[in-house]
CSV table of C-alpha atoms in Angstrom, one decimal:
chain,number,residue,atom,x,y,z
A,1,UNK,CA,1.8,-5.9,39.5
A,2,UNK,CA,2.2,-2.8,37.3
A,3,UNK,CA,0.3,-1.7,34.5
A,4,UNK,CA,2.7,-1.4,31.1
A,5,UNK,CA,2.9,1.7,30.1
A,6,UNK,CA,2.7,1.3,26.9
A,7,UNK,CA,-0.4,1.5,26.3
A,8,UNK,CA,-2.8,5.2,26.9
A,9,UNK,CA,-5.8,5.6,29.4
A,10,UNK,CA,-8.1,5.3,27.2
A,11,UNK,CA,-7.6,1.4,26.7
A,12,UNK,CA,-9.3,-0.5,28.6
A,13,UNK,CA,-7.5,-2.3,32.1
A,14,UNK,CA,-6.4,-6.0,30.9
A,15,UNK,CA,-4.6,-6.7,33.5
A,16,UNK,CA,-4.8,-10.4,33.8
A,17,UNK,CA,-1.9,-11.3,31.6
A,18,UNK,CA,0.8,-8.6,32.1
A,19,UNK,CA,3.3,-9.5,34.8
A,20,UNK,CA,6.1,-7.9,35.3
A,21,UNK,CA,9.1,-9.0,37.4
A,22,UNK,CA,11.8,-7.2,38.9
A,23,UNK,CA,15.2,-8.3,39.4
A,24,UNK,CA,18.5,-6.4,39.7
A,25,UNK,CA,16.1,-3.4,38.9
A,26,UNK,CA,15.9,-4.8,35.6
A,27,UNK,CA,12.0,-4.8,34.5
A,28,UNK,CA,11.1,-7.8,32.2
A,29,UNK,CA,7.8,-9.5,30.8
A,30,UNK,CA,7.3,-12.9,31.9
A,31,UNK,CA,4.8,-13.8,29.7
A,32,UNK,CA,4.5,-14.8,26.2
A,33,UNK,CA,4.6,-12.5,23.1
A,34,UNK,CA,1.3,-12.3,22.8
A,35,UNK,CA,0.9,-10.3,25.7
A,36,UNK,CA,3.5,-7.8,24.7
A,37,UNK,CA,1.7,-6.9,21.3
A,38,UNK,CA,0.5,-3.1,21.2
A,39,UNK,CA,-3.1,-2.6,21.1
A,40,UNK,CA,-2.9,0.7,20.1
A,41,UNK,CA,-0.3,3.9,18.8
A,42,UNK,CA,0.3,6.3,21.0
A,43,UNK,CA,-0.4,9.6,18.5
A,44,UNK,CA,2.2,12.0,18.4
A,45,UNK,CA,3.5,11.6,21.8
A,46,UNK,CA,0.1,12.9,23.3
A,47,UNK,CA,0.2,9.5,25.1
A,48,UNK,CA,-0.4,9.8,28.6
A,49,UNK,CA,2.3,8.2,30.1
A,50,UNK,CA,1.9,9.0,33.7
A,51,UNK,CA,2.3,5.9,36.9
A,52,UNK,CA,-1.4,5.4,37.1
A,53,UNK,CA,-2.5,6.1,33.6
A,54,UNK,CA,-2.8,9.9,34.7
A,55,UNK,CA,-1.5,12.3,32.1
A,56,UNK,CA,1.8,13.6,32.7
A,57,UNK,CA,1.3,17.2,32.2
A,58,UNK,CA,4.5,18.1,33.3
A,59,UNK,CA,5.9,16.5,30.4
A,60,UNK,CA,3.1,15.4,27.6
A,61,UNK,CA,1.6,19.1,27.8
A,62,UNK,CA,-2.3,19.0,27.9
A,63,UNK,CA,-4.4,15.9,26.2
A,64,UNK,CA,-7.6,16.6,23.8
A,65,UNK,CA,-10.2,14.0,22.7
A,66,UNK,CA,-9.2,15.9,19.1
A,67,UNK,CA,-5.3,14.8,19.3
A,68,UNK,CA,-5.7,11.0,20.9
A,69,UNK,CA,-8.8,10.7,17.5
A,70,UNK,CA,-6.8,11.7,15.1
A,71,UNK,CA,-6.0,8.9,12.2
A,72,UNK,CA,-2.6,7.5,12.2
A,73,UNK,CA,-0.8,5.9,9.3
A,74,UNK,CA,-3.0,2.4,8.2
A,75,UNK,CA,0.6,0.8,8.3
A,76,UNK,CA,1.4,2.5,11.4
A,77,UNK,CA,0.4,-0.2,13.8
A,78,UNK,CA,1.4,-3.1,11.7
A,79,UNK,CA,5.3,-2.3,11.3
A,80,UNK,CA,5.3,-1.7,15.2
A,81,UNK,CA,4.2,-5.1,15.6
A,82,UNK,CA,5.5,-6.3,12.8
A,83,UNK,CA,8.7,-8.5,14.6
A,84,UNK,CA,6.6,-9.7,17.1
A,85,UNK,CA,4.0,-11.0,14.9
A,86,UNK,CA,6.5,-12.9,12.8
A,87,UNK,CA,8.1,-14.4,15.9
A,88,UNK,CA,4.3,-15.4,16.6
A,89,UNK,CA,4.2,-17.2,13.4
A,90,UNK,CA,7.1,-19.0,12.9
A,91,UNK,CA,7.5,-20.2,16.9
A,92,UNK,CA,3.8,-21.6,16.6
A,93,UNK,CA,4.3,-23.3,13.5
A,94,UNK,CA,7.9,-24.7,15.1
A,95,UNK,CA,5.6,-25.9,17.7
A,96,UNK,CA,3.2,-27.5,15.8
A,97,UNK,CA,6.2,-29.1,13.7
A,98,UNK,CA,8.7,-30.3,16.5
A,99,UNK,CA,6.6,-30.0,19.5
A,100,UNK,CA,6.9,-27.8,22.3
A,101,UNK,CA,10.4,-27.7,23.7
A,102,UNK,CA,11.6,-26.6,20.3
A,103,UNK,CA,10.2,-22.9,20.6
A,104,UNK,CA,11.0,-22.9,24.6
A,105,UNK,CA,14.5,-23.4,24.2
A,106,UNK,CA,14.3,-20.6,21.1
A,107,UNK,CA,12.6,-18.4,23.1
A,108,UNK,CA,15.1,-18.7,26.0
A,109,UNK,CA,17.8,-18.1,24.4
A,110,UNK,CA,16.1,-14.8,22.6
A,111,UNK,CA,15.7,-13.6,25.9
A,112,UNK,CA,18.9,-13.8,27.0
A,113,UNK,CA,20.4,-12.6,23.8
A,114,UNK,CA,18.0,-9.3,24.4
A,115,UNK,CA,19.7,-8.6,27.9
A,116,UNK,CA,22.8,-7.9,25.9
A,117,UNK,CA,22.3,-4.1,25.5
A,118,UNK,CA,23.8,-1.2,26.6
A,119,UNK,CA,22.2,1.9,28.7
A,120,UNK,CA,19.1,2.9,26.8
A,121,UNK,CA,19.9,6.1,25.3
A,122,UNK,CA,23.4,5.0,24.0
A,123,UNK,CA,23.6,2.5,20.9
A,124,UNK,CA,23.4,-1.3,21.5
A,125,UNK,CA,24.7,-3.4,18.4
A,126,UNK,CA,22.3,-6.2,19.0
A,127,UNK,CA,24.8,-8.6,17.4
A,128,UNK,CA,24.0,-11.4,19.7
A,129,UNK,CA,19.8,-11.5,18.7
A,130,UNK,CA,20.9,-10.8,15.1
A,131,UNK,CA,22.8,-13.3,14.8
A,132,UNK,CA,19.6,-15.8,16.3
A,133,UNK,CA,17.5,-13.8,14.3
A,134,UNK,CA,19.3,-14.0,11.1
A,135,UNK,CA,18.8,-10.9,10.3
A,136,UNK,CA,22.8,-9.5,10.5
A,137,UNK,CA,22.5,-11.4,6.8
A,138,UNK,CA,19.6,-9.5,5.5
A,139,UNK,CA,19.5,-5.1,4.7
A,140,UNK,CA,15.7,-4.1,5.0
A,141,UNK,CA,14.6,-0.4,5.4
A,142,UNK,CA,15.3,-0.5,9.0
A,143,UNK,CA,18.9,-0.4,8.1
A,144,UNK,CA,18.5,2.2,5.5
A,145,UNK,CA,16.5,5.1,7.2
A,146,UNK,CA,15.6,6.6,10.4
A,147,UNK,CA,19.1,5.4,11.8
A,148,UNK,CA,18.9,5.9,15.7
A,149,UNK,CA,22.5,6.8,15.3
A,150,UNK,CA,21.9,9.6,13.5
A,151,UNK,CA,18.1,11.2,14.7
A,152,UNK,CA,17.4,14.5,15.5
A,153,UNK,CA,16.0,14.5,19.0
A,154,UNK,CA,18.5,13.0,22.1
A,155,UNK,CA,17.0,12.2,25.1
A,156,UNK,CA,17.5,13.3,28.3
A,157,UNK,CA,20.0,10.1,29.9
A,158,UNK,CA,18.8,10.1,33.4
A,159,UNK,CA,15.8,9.9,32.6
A,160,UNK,CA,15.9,7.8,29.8
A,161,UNK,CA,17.2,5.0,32.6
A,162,UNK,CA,14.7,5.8,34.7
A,163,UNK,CA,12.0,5.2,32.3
A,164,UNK,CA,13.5,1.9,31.8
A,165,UNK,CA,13.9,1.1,35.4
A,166,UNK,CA,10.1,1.7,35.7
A,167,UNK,CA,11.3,4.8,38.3
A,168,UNK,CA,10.0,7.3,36.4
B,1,UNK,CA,19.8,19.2,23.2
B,2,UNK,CA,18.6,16.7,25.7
B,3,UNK,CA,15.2,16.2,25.1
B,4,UNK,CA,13.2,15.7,28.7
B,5,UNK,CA,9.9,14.3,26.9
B,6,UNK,CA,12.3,11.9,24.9
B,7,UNK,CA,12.0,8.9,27.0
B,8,UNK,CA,13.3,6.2,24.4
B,9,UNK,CA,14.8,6.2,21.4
B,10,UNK,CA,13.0,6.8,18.0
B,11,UNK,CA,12.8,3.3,16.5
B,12,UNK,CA,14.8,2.4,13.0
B,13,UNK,CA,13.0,2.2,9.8
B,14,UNK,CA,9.9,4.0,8.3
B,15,UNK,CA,8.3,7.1,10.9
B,16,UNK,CA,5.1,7.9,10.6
B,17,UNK,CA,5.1,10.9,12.8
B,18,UNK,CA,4.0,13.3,9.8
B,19,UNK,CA,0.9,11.0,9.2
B,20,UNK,CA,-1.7,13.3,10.5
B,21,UNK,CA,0.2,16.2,9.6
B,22,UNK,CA,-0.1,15.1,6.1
B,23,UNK,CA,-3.9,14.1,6.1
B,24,UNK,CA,-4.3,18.0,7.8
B,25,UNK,CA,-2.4,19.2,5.0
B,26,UNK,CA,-4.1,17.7,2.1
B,27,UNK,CA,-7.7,18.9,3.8
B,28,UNK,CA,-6.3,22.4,3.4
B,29,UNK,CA,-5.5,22.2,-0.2
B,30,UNK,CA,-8.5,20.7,-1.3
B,31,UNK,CA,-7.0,18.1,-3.0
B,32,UNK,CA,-4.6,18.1,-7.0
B,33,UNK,CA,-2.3,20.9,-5.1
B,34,UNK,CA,-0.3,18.5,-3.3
B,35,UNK,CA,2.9,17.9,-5.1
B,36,UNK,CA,2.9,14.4,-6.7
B,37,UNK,CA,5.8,11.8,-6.3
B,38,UNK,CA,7.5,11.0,-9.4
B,39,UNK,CA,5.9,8.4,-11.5
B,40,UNK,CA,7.0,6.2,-14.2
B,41,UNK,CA,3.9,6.2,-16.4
B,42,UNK,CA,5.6,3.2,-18.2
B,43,UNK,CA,6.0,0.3,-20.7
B,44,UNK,CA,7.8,-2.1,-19.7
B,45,UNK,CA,7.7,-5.8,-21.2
B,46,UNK,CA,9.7,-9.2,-21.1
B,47,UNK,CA,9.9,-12.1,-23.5
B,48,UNK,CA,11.5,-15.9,-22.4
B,49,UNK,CA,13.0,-16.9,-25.7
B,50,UNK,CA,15.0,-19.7,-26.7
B,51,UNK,CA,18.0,-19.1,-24.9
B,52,UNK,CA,17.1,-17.0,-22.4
B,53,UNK,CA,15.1,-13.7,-21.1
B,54,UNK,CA,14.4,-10.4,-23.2
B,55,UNK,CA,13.5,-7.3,-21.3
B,56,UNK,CA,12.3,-3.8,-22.7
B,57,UNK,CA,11.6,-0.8,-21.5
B,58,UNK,CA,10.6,3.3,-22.2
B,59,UNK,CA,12.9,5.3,-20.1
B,60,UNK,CA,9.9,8.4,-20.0
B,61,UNK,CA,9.3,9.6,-16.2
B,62,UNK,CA,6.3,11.8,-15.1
B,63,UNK,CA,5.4,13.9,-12.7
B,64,UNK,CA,1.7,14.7,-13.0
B,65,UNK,CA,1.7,16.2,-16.6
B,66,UNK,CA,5.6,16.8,-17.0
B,67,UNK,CA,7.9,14.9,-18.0
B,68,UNK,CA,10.5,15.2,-15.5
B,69,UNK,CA,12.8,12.9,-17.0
B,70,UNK,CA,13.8,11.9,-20.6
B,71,UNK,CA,16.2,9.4,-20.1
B,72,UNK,CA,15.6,7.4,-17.0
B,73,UNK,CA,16.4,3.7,-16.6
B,74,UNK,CA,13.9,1.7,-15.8
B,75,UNK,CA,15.8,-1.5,-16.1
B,76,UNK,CA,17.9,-2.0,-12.9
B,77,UNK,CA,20.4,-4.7,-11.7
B,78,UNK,CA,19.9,-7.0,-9.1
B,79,UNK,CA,22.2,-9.8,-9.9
B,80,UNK,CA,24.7,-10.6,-12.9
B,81,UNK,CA,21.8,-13.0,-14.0
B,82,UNK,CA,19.1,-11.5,-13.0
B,83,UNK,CA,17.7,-7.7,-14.0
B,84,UNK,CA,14.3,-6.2,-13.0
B,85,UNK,CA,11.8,-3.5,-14.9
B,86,UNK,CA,10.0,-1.2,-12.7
B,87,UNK,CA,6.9,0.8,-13.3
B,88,UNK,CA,5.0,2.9,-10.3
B,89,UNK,CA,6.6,5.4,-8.1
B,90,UNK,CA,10.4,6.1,-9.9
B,91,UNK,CA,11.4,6.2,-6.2
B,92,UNK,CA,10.3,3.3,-4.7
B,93,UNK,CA,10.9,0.8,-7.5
B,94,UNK,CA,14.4,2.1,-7.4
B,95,UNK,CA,15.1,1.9,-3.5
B,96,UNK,CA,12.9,-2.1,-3.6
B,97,UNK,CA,15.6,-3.6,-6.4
B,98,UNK,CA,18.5,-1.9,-4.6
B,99,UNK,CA,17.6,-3.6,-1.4
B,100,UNK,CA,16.7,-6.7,-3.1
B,101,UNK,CA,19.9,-6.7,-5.0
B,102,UNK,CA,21.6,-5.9,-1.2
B,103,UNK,CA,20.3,-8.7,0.1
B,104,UNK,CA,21.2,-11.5,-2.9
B,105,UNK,CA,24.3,-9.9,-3.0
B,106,UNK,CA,25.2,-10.7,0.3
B,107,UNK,CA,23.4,-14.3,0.1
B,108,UNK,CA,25.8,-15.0,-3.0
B,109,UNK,CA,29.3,-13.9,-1.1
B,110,UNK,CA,28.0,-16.5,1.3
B,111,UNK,CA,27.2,-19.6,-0.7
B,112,UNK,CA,29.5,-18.7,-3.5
B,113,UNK,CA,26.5,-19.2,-6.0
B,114,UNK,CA,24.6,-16.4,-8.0
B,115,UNK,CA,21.2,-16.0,-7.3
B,116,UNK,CA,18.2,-18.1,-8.3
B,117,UNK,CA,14.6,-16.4,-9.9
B,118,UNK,CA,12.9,-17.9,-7.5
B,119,UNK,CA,14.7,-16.2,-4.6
B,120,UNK,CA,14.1,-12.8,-5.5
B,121,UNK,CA,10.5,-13.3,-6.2
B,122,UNK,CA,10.1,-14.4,-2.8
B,123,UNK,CA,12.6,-11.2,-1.3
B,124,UNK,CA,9.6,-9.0,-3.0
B,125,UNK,CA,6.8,-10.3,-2.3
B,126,UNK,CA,7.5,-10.8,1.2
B,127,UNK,CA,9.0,-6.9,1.1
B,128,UNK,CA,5.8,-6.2,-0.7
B,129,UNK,CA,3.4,-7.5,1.6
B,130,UNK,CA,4.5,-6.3,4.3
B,131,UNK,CA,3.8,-3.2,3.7
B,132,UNK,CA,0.2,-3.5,2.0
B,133,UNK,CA,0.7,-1.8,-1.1
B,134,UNK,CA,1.9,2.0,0.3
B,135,UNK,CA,4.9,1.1,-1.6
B,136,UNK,CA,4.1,1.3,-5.4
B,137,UNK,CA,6.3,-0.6,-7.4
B,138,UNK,CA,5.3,-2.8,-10.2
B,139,UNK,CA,7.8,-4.7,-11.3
B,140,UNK,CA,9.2,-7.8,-14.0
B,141,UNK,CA,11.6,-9.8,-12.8
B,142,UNK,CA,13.6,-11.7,-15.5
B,143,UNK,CA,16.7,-13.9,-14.9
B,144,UNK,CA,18.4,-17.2,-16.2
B,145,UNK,CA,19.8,-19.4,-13.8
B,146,UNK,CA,20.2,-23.2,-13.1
B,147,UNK,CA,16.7,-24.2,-13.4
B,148,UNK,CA,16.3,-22.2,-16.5
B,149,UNK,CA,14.7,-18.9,-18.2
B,150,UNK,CA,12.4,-16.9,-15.6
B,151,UNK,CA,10.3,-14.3,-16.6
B,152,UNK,CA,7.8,-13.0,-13.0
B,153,UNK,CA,5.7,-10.5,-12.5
B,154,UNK,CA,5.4,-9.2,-8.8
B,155,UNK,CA,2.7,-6.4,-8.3
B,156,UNK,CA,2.6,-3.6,-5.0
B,157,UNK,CA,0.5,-5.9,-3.0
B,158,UNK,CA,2.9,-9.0,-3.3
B,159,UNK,CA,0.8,-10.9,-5.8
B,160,UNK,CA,2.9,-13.3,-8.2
B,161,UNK,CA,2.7,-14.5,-11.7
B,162,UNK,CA,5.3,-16.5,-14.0
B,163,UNK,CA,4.7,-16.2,-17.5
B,164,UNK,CA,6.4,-16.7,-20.9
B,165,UNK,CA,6.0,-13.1,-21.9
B,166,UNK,CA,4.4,-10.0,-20.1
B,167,UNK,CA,3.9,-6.3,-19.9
B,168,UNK,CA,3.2,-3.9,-17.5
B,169,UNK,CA,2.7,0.0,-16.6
B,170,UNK,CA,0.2,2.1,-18.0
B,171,UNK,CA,1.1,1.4,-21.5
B,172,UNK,CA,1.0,-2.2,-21.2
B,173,UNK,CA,-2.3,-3.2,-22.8
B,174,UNK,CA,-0.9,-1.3,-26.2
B,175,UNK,CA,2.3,-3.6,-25.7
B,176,UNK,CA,0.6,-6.8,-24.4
B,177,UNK,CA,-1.5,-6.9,-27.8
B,178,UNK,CA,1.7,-7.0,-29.5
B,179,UNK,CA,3.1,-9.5,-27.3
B,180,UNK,CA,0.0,-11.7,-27.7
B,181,UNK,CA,0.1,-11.3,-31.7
B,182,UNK,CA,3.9,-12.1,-32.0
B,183,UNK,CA,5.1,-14.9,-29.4
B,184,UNK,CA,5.8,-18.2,-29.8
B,185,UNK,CA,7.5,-20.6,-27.9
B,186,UNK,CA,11.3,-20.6,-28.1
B,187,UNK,CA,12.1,-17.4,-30.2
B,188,UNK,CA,15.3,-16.7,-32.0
B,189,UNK,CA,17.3,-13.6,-30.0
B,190,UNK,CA,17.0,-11.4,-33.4
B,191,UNK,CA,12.8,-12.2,-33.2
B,192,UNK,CA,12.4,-11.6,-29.3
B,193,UNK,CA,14.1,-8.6,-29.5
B,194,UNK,CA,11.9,-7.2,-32.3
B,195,UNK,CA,9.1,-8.4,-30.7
B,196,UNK,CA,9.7,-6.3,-27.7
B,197,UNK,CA,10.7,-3.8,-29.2
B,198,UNK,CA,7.9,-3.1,-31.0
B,199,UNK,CA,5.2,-3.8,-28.0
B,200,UNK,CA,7.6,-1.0,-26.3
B,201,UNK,CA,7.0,1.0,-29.4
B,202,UNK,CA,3.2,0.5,-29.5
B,203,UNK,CA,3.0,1.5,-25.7
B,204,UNK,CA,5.3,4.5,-26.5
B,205,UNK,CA,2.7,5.5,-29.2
B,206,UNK,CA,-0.3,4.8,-27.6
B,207,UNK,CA,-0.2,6.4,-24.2
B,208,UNK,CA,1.0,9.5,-22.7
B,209,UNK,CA,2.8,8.6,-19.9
B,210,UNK,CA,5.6,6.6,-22.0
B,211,UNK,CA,8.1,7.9,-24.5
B,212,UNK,CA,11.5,8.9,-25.3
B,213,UNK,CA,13.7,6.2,-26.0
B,214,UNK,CA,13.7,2.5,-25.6
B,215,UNK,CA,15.5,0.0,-23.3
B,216,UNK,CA,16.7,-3.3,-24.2
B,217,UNK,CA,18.0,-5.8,-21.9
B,218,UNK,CA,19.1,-9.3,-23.1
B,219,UNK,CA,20.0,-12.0,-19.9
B,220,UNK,CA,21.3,-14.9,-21.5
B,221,UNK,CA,23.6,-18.0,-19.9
B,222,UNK,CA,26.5,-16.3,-21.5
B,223,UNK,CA,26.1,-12.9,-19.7
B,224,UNK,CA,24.0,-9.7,-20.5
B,225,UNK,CA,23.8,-7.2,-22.8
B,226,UNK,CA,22.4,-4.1,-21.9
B,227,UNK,CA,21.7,-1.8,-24.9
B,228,UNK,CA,20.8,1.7,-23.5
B,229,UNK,CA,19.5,3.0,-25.9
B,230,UNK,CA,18.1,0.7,-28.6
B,231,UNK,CA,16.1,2.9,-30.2
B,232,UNK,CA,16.2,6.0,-30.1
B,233,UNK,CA,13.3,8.5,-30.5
B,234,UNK,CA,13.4,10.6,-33.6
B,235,UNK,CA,12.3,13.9,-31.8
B,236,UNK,CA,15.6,14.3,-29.0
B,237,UNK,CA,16.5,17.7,-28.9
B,238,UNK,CA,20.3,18.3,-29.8
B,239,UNK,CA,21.4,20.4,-26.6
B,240,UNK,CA,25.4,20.0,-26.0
B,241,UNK,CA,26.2,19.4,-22.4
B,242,UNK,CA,29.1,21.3,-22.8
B,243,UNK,CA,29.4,24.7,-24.4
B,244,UNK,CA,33.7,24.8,-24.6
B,245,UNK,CA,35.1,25.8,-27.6
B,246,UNK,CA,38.2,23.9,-29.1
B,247,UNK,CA,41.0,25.8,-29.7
B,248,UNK,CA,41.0,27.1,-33.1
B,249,UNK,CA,37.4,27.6,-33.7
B,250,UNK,CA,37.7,31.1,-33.6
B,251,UNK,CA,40.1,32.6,-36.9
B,252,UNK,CA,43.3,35.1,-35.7
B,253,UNK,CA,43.0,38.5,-37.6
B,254,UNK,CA,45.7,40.3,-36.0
B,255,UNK,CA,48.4,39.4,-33.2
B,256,UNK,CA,50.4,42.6,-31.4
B,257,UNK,CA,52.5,41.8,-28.4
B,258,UNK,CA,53.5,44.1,-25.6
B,259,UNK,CA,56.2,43.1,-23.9
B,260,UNK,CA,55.2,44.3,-19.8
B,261,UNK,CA,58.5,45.9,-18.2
B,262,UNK,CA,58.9,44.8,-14.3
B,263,UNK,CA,60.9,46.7,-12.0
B,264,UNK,CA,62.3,45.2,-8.8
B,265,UNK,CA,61.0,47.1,-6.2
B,266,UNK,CA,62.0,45.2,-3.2
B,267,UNK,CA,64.1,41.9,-2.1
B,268,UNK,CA,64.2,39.7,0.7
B,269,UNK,CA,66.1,36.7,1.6
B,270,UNK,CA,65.0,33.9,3.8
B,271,UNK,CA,66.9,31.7,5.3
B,272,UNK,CA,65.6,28.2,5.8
B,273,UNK,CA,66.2,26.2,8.9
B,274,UNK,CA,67.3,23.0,7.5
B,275,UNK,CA,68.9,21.5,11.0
């Protein structure tokens, strides 16, 4: 059992309800989407992001109490949780409507649409969980700005697999 | 540049990285040095009349005490049947009915049908929500379709109203009072026009951050007429956009020609491979 690394030190250890299972050397949440929702934003990549919640100062430089206090954007943690929030709603009240297996067999097939991506640092076209999600038939400002085909920074790729093989 | 502290990539849509950088920023200036976005400052209004929808607008835009522009449209399409005013941030009303109009665009080359009210109200206000306000756009949305003449009002928090007739912006109590004075049920097109026109005109007179020239927009079942302008102000400056004489404007005096004598100094021939 691994802690995510999502979330900084400074949160406190729920570690009940995170499982993570490993398969193919493919990491991937078991649980439900509520787990998955971020408690927290990392701020300005000061996040310590090391295997046991240790900063990584290698790579993160040095943490201060001033830089992990510092106010974020109020909209900042919504929009990262935005999807997942929606998804909350709408499988609930599919539940509620049609009864369990109706948001199980959603779900399912969300997760296997979500394996269809390419390495992590090159552009996946999502088309598959798009299409369940119906948005390939709606333009919202994630289409307009900030295009990950276009930003500024590039990762390094070995490491960028790495990270997503939980190696790192 | 590989990045090695890049460990995934920078999610799509709005980035907040500059958020405390901003909030630093605006401590060190004390506050009223920070440049402002670009405002509308507006009066905008809509009538439903008899036969369809009436929309008006000033087409002044502000930045803090200037008036950055003289001539801006404030009335933007979203559909063939449907057109929206916007008041707030110039910038964000602007980028909200282009993705709205994106998005019904590409629902009507799928059903084949254009657009109902209805639909774009909910586009916004879900939009709007979402993001709690941050994006300021105040806008009326008017429109005939199937079910009839629509006239909404959708405000930067999401919240909804359908009325008959309505006015918005920061000159809007000037124009609501001449709304409220003038409307009645089922107008004549001559009478609704009038009628906005002159609440536009009381909110143009009344407060400083409208002016210039006014915006008509008549939706009807027929089609839409979009008279830019409908009135224009009396005080617009007369600069030329082009300062190109025509031919003739200056008189001939006298005319001498010199004929230039050319000597050849040296020839070459080329040949060209044609094969």
């Amino acid at each position: 059992m691994r802690k995510c690394r999502h979330e900084p030190a400074t949160q406190p250890e729920i570690q009940l309800y995170r499982t993570e299972s490993r398969r193919n050397g493919i990491t991937m949440n078991t649980r439900g989407i509520r787990s998955q929702l971020k408690d927290s934003v990392p701020v300005a990549g000061m996040c310590p992001q090391g295997a046991y919640g240790v900063q990584d100062s290698l790579r993160s430089g040095f943490t201060s109490v001033k830089n992990e206090l510092l106010p974020s954007h109020p909209l900042e943690l919504s929009e990262k949780n935005f999807q997942l929030n929606q998804d909350k709603m709408n499988f609930s009240t599919l539940r509620n409507i049609q009864g369990l297996h109706a948001p199980l067999k959603l779900q399912m097939e969300y997760r296997a649409a979500r394996q269809i991506q390419r390495l992590p640092f090159l552009q996946s076209s999502h088309l598959a969980l798009d299409t369940l999600r119906g948005s390939d038939e709606a333009i919202g400002f994630e289409d307009i700005l900030s295009d990950p085909a276009q930003s500024e920074t590039m990762g390094e790729p070995h490491m960028m697999v790495e990270y997503k093989l939980g190696l790192l | 540049m590989a990045l090695s502290n890049v460990l995934q990539t920078p999610a799509a849509g709005f980035n907040f990285d500059n958020a405390a950088r901003n909030t630093a920023l605006e401590g060190l200036f004390d506050g009223g040095e920070t440049p402002k976005p670009l405002k509308t400052g507006t009066t905008i209004a809509g009538v439903v009349f008899k036969d369809g929808v009436v929309l008006g607008a000033d087409t002044r835009a502000t930045s803090s005490e200037v008036v950055a522009d003289k001539m801006c449209a404030k009335i933007h399409y979203i559909s063939p049947n449907i057109y929206c005013c916007g008041a707030g941030t110039a910038a964000d009303t602007e980028k909200t009915t282009e993705l709205l109009s994106s998005n019904l665009t590409i629902f009507s080359l799928n059903s084949g049908r254009n657009p109902r009210v209805v639909m774009a109200v909910n586009i916004l206000q879900d939009m709007l929500y979402r993001y709690h306000g941050q994006i300021g756009a105040n806008l009326i949305l008017g429109g005939v379709d199937c079910t009839g003449n629509h006239l909404y009002t959708v405000g930067p928090y999401g919240s909804v109203n359908k009325v008959p007739y309505l006015s918005m912006g920061s000159g809007d109590l000037a124009a609501l009072a001449i709304l409220e004075d003038g409307f009645k049920p089922n107008l004549e097109l001559e009478t609704a026009k009038e009628l906005v026109r002159a609440s536009i005109h009381a909110g143009i007179m009344s407060d400083l951050g409208s002016g210039n020239n006014i915006d008509i927009c008549v939706i009807t079942r027929e089609g839409v007429d979009y008279i830019r302008p409908y009135q224009e102000s009396e005080f617009k400056d007369n600069r030329k956009m082009k300062y190109k004489y025509r031919p003739g404007s200056t008189p001939v005096l006298t005319e001498k020609v010199v004929p230039l004598k050319l000597e050849v100094v040296l020839e070459t021939v080329q040949q060209m491979d044609t094969a």
